[in-house]
Amino acid sequence: MRILVAIEAVDFRKGIDGLARICKDILMADPFSGWLFVFRSRRGTAIKVLVYDGQGFWLCHKRLSSGRFRWWPSSVTEVSKVLETHELQVLFAGGNPETARGAPPWRRIRA
């Protein structure tokens, strides 16, 4: 499964349709692809995850009870960053995925 993190913050009033539109128009990715799309609120206190499972969309929302997500990708030229599964787990816990060490993939999965 490919995990795509949107670099720019989004308006969290958007629901499934609004986030799917961002996937198409800004991230240039198909929201029906089965990829996992991760978005951050403007204040950095919450994230939303959008994924299509073949029957419908799942929209998950995590808001930290205190503090902010310490890490978020930044880029002047890119609109998204690809994460590995273990890096996403670290992000969910409020950590820094760039410092997470996982076992190297035995064979890389093609996107």
Short mmCIF file of N, CA and C in Angstrom, two decimals:
data_model
loop_
_atom_site.label_atom_id
_atom_site.label_comp_id
_atom_site.label_asym_id
_atom_site.label_seq_id
_atom_site.Cartn_x
_atom_site.Cartn_y
_atom_site.Cartn_z
N MET A 1 0.85 -1.18 0.00
CA MET A 1 0.00 0.00 0.00
C MET A 1 0.89 1.24 0.00
N ARG A 2 0.57 2.17 -0.82
CA ARG A 2 1.32 3.41 -0.88
C ARG A 2 0.71 4.42 0.08
N ILE A 3 1.56 5.11 0.82
CA ILE A 3 1.12 6.11 1.79
C ILE A 3 1.64 7.46 1.32
N LEU A 4 0.73 8.38 1.08
CA LEU A 4 1.09 9.70 0.57
C LEU A 4 0.67 10.75 1.59
N VAL A 5 1.64 11.56 2.03
CA VAL A 5 1.39 12.61 3.01
C VAL A 5 1.37 13.95 2.29
N ALA A 6 0.27 14.68 2.42
CA ALA A 6 0.17 16.02 1.82
C ALA A 6 1.02 16.98 2.65
N ILE A 7 1.87 17.72 1.99
CA ILE A 7 2.79 18.62 2.70
C ILE A 7 2.07 19.85 3.24
N GLU A 8 1.22 20.44 2.44
CA GLU A 8 0.49 21.64 2.88
C GLU A 8 -0.68 21.26 3.79
N ALA A 9 -0.94 22.08 4.78
CA ALA A 9 -2.07 21.87 5.67
C ALA A 9 -3.38 22.08 4.88
N VAL A 10 -4.44 21.41 5.34
CA VAL A 10 -5.73 21.55 4.67
C VAL A 10 -6.78 22.04 5.67
N ASP A 11 -7.87 22.54 5.13
CA ASP A 11 -9.00 22.99 5.93
C ASP A 11 -9.73 21.74 6.44
N PHE A 12 -9.77 21.53 7.74
CA PHE A 12 -10.34 20.32 8.30
C PHE A 12 -11.86 20.32 8.32
N ARG A 13 -12.48 21.36 7.80
CA ARG A 13 -13.93 21.31 7.61
C ARG A 13 -14.28 20.44 6.42
N LYS A 14 -13.28 20.15 5.59
CA LYS A 14 -13.50 19.30 4.42
C LYS A 14 -13.76 17.87 4.87
N GLY A 15 -14.69 17.25 4.20
CA GLY A 15 -14.99 15.84 4.45
C GLY A 15 -14.37 14.98 3.37
N ILE A 16 -14.96 13.83 3.14
CA ILE A 16 -14.44 12.87 2.17
C ILE A 16 -14.35 13.49 0.78
N ASP A 17 -15.42 14.11 0.32
CA ASP A 17 -15.43 14.67 -1.04
C ASP A 17 -14.38 15.77 -1.22
N GLY A 18 -14.24 16.64 -0.23
CA GLY A 18 -13.26 17.72 -0.31
C GLY A 18 -11.83 17.20 -0.31
N LEU A 19 -11.56 16.20 0.52
CA LEU A 19 -10.21 15.62 0.55
C LEU A 19 -9.92 14.82 -0.71
N ALA A 20 -10.93 14.13 -1.25
CA ALA A 20 -10.75 13.41 -2.51
C ALA A 20 -10.41 14.39 -3.63
N ARG A 21 -11.03 15.56 -3.61
CA ARG A 21 -10.74 16.59 -4.61
C ARG A 21 -9.30 17.08 -4.48
N ILE A 22 -8.81 17.23 -3.25
CA ILE A 22 -7.41 17.62 -3.04
C ILE A 22 -6.47 16.55 -3.58
N CYS A 23 -6.83 15.29 -3.39
CA CYS A 23 -6.01 14.19 -3.93
C CYS A 23 -5.87 14.34 -5.44
N LYS A 24 -6.99 14.60 -6.12
CA LYS A 24 -6.98 14.71 -7.58
C LYS A 24 -6.27 15.97 -8.06
N ASP A 25 -6.68 17.12 -7.51
CA ASP A 25 -6.25 18.41 -8.05
C ASP A 25 -4.86 18.84 -7.58
N ILE A 26 -4.51 18.58 -6.34
CA ILE A 26 -3.24 19.07 -5.80
C ILE A 26 -2.18 17.98 -5.76
N LEU A 27 -2.56 16.80 -5.24
CA LEU A 27 -1.58 15.72 -5.13
C LEU A 27 -1.41 14.96 -6.43
N MET A 28 -2.30 15.21 -7.40
CA MET A 28 -2.27 14.54 -8.70
C MET A 28 -2.28 13.02 -8.55
N ALA A 29 -3.16 12.54 -7.66
CA ALA A 29 -3.28 11.11 -7.41
C ALA A 29 -4.75 10.73 -7.43
N ASP A 30 -5.02 9.50 -7.80
CA ASP A 30 -6.39 9.00 -7.87
C ASP A 30 -6.87 8.59 -6.48
N PRO A 31 -7.90 9.25 -5.93
CA PRO A 31 -8.36 8.88 -4.59
C PRO A 31 -8.96 7.48 -4.54
N PHE A 32 -9.32 6.90 -5.68
CA PHE A 32 -9.87 5.54 -5.74
C PHE A 32 -8.78 4.48 -5.92
N SER A 33 -7.52 4.86 -5.81
CA SER A 33 -6.41 3.94 -6.07
C SER A 33 -6.15 2.95 -4.94
N GLY A 34 -6.71 3.20 -3.75
CA GLY A 34 -6.42 2.35 -2.61
C GLY A 34 -5.23 2.85 -1.81
N TRP A 35 -4.61 3.93 -2.27
CA TRP A 35 -3.51 4.53 -1.51
C TRP A 35 -4.08 5.17 -0.25
N LEU A 36 -3.23 5.34 0.72
CA LEU A 36 -3.61 5.99 1.97
C LEU A 36 -3.12 7.43 1.90
N PHE A 37 -4.01 8.40 2.06
CA PHE A 37 -3.68 9.82 1.99
C PHE A 37 -3.76 10.42 3.38
N VAL A 38 -2.71 11.14 3.79
CA VAL A 38 -2.63 11.70 5.13
C VAL A 38 -2.57 13.23 5.02
N PHE A 39 -3.42 13.91 5.80
CA PHE A 39 -3.51 15.36 5.78
C PHE A 39 -3.35 15.91 7.19
N ARG A 40 -2.84 17.14 7.30
CA ARG A 40 -2.61 17.80 8.58
C ARG A 40 -3.47 19.05 8.68
N SER A 41 -3.93 19.34 9.89
CA SER A 41 -4.69 20.57 10.13
C SER A 41 -3.72 21.76 10.13
N ARG A 42 -4.25 22.93 9.97
CA ARG A 42 -3.42 24.14 9.93
C ARG A 42 -2.63 24.34 11.22
N ARG A 43 -3.23 24.04 12.36
CA ARG A 43 -2.54 24.21 13.65
C ARG A 43 -1.59 23.06 13.96
N GLY A 44 -1.69 21.97 13.21
CA GLY A 44 -0.78 20.84 13.44
C GLY A 44 -1.16 19.99 14.63
N THR A 45 -2.41 20.11 15.09
CA THR A 45 -2.85 19.32 16.24
C THR A 45 -3.63 18.09 15.84
N ALA A 46 -3.95 17.97 14.55
CA ALA A 46 -4.77 16.84 14.09
C ALA A 46 -4.34 16.38 12.71
N ILE A 47 -4.62 15.11 12.43
CA ILE A 47 -4.39 14.56 11.09
C ILE A 47 -5.64 13.79 10.67
N LYS A 48 -5.85 13.74 9.36
CA LYS A 48 -6.93 12.94 8.77
C LYS A 48 -6.31 11.98 7.77
N VAL A 49 -6.88 10.79 7.71
CA VAL A 49 -6.42 9.76 6.77
C VAL A 49 -7.61 9.37 5.91
N LEU A 50 -7.40 9.38 4.60
CA LEU A 50 -8.43 9.01 3.63
C LEU A 50 -7.95 7.82 2.83
N VAL A 51 -8.80 6.79 2.71
CA VAL A 51 -8.44 5.62 1.90
C VAL A 51 -9.72 5.02 1.32
N TYR A 52 -9.61 4.52 0.10
CA TYR A 52 -10.72 3.84 -0.57
C TYR A 52 -10.46 2.34 -0.53
N ASP A 53 -11.44 1.54 -0.07
CA ASP A 53 -11.22 0.11 0.09
C ASP A 53 -11.88 -0.76 -0.98
N GLY A 54 -12.36 -0.14 -2.04
CA GLY A 54 -13.02 -0.90 -3.10
C GLY A 54 -14.53 -0.80 -3.03
N GLN A 55 -15.07 -0.51 -1.86
CA GLN A 55 -16.51 -0.34 -1.68
C GLN A 55 -16.88 1.08 -1.30
N GLY A 56 -15.98 1.74 -0.61
CA GLY A 56 -16.25 3.09 -0.15
C GLY A 56 -15.02 3.68 0.51
N PHE A 57 -15.16 4.92 0.95
CA PHE A 57 -14.06 5.63 1.58
C PHE A 57 -14.08 5.44 3.09
N TRP A 58 -12.89 5.38 3.67
CA TRP A 58 -12.68 5.46 5.12
C TRP A 58 -12.07 6.82 5.38
N LEU A 59 -12.56 7.51 6.40
CA LEU A 59 -11.97 8.77 6.82
C LEU A 59 -11.71 8.67 8.32
N CYS A 60 -10.44 8.73 8.68
CA CYS A 60 -10.04 8.65 10.08
C CYS A 60 -9.48 9.99 10.51
N HIS A 61 -9.74 10.36 11.75
CA HIS A 61 -9.32 11.66 12.27
C HIS A 61 -8.68 11.42 13.63
N LYS A 62 -7.45 11.93 13.82
CA LYS A 62 -6.80 11.87 15.12
C LYS A 62 -6.45 13.28 15.54
N ARG A 63 -6.91 13.66 16.74
CA ARG A 63 -6.56 14.96 17.29
C ARG A 63 -5.82 14.71 18.60
N LEU A 64 -4.66 15.33 18.74
CA LEU A 64 -3.89 15.18 19.96
C LEU A 64 -4.58 15.92 21.10
N SER A 65 -4.57 15.34 22.27
CA SER A 65 -5.21 15.99 23.41
C SER A 65 -4.40 17.18 23.91
N SER A 66 -3.08 17.14 23.67
CA SER A 66 -2.25 18.31 23.98
C SER A 66 -1.05 18.30 23.05
N GLY A 67 -0.56 19.47 22.73
CA GLY A 67 0.61 19.60 21.87
C GLY A 67 0.27 19.48 20.39
N ARG A 68 1.34 19.39 19.60
CA ARG A 68 1.22 19.32 18.15
C ARG A 68 2.06 18.18 17.62
N PHE A 69 1.78 17.77 16.40
CA PHE A 69 2.65 16.80 15.75
C PHE A 69 3.98 17.48 15.51
N ARG A 70 5.03 16.90 16.05
CA ARG A 70 6.35 17.53 16.00
C ARG A 70 6.97 17.53 14.62
N TRP A 71 6.63 16.55 13.82
CA TRP A 71 7.24 16.43 12.50
C TRP A 71 6.18 16.50 11.42
N TRP A 72 6.50 17.20 10.36
CA TRP A 72 5.70 17.15 9.15
C TRP A 72 6.63 17.46 8.00
N PRO A 73 6.49 16.76 6.86
CA PRO A 73 7.42 17.01 5.75
C PRO A 73 7.28 18.43 5.21
N SER A 74 8.36 18.95 4.69
CA SER A 74 8.32 20.27 4.06
C SER A 74 9.11 20.20 2.76
N SER A 75 8.66 20.95 1.78
CA SER A 75 9.33 20.98 0.49
C SER A 75 8.83 22.20 -0.27
N VAL A 76 9.73 22.80 -1.00
CA VAL A 76 9.37 23.94 -1.84
C VAL A 76 8.82 23.45 -3.17
N THR A 77 9.31 22.31 -3.64
CA THR A 77 8.94 21.82 -4.97
C THR A 77 7.93 20.68 -4.96
N GLU A 78 7.84 19.92 -3.90
CA GLU A 78 6.95 18.76 -3.85
C GLU A 78 5.64 19.10 -3.13
N VAL A 79 4.56 18.40 -3.48
CA VAL A 79 3.28 18.59 -2.81
C VAL A 79 2.96 17.44 -1.86
N SER A 80 3.75 16.36 -1.96
CA SER A 80 3.50 15.21 -1.09
C SER A 80 4.80 14.46 -0.82
N LYS A 81 4.74 13.59 0.18
CA LYS A 81 5.88 12.75 0.53
C LYS A 81 5.36 11.33 0.74
N VAL A 82 6.11 10.35 0.27
CA VAL A 82 5.75 8.94 0.45
C VAL A 82 6.36 8.44 1.75
N LEU A 83 5.56 7.75 2.55
CA LEU A 83 6.04 7.16 3.80
C LEU A 83 5.93 5.64 3.74
N GLU A 84 6.77 4.97 4.50
CA GLU A 84 6.67 3.53 4.72
C GLU A 84 5.67 3.32 5.86
N THR A 85 5.18 2.09 6.00
CA THR A 85 4.18 1.79 7.02
C THR A 85 4.67 2.09 8.43
N HIS A 86 5.90 1.67 8.74
CA HIS A 86 6.41 1.90 10.10
C HIS A 86 6.60 3.39 10.37
N GLU A 87 6.90 4.18 9.33
CA GLU A 87 7.03 5.62 9.50
C GLU A 87 5.67 6.25 9.81
N LEU A 88 4.61 5.73 9.19
CA LEU A 88 3.27 6.24 9.47
C LEU A 88 2.88 5.95 10.92
N GLN A 89 3.24 4.79 11.42
CA GLN A 89 2.94 4.45 12.82
C GLN A 89 3.64 5.42 13.77
N VAL A 90 4.87 5.78 13.45
CA VAL A 90 5.61 6.75 14.28
C VAL A 90 4.94 8.11 14.20
N LEU A 91 4.50 8.51 13.02
CA LEU A 91 3.79 9.79 12.85
C LEU A 91 2.52 9.80 13.69
N PHE A 92 1.74 8.71 13.66
CA PHE A 92 0.51 8.62 14.46
C PHE A 92 0.79 8.81 15.95
N ALA A 93 1.94 8.35 16.40
CA ALA A 93 2.30 8.46 17.82
C ALA A 93 2.89 9.83 18.15
N GLY A 94 2.99 10.72 17.17
CA GLY A 94 3.50 12.06 17.41
C GLY A 94 5.01 12.15 17.30
N GLY A 95 5.66 11.14 16.75
CA GLY A 95 7.11 11.12 16.63
C GLY A 95 7.61 11.60 15.28
N ASN A 96 8.90 11.42 15.06
CA ASN A 96 9.56 11.83 13.83
C ASN A 96 9.86 10.60 12.98
N PRO A 97 9.14 10.40 11.87
CA PRO A 97 9.36 9.22 11.03
C PRO A 97 10.74 9.16 10.39
N GLU A 98 11.39 10.30 10.23
CA GLU A 98 12.72 10.30 9.59
C GLU A 98 13.76 9.64 10.47
N THR A 99 13.52 9.58 11.78
CA THR A 99 14.48 8.94 12.68
C THR A 99 14.09 7.50 13.00
N ALA A 100 12.94 7.05 12.50
CA ALA A 100 12.49 5.68 12.77
C ALA A 100 13.30 4.71 11.92
N ARG A 101 13.79 3.69 12.56
CA ARG A 101 14.56 2.66 11.86
C ARG A 101 13.73 1.38 11.80
N GLY A 102 13.53 0.91 10.62
CA GLY A 102 12.83 -0.36 10.42
C GLY A 102 13.73 -1.30 9.64
N ALA A 103 13.33 -2.54 9.59
CA ALA A 103 14.08 -3.50 8.78
C ALA A 103 13.98 -3.08 7.31
N PRO A 104 15.06 -3.23 6.56
CA PRO A 104 14.98 -2.85 5.14
C PRO A 104 14.01 -3.77 4.41
N PRO A 105 13.27 -3.22 3.44
CA PRO A 105 12.33 -4.07 2.70
C PRO A 105 13.09 -5.16 1.96
N TRP A 106 12.55 -6.37 2.03
CA TRP A 106 13.19 -7.47 1.31
C TRP A 106 13.11 -7.26 -0.19
N ARG A 107 11.94 -6.85 -0.61
CA ARG A 107 11.76 -6.54 -2.02
C ARG A 107 10.77 -5.39 -2.09
N ARG A 108 11.19 -4.30 -2.70
CA ARG A 108 10.34 -3.11 -2.76
C ARG A 108 9.09 -3.39 -3.59
N ILE A 109 7.97 -2.90 -3.08
CA ILE A 109 6.69 -3.06 -3.77
C ILE A 109 6.53 -1.92 -4.75
N ARG A 110 6.15 -2.26 -5.96
CA ARG A 110 5.96 -1.23 -6.99
C ARG A 110 4.66 -0.49 -6.77
N ALA A 111 4.70 0.80 -7.03
CA ALA A 111 3.51 1.65 -6.84
C ALA A 111 2.55 1.47 -7.99
#
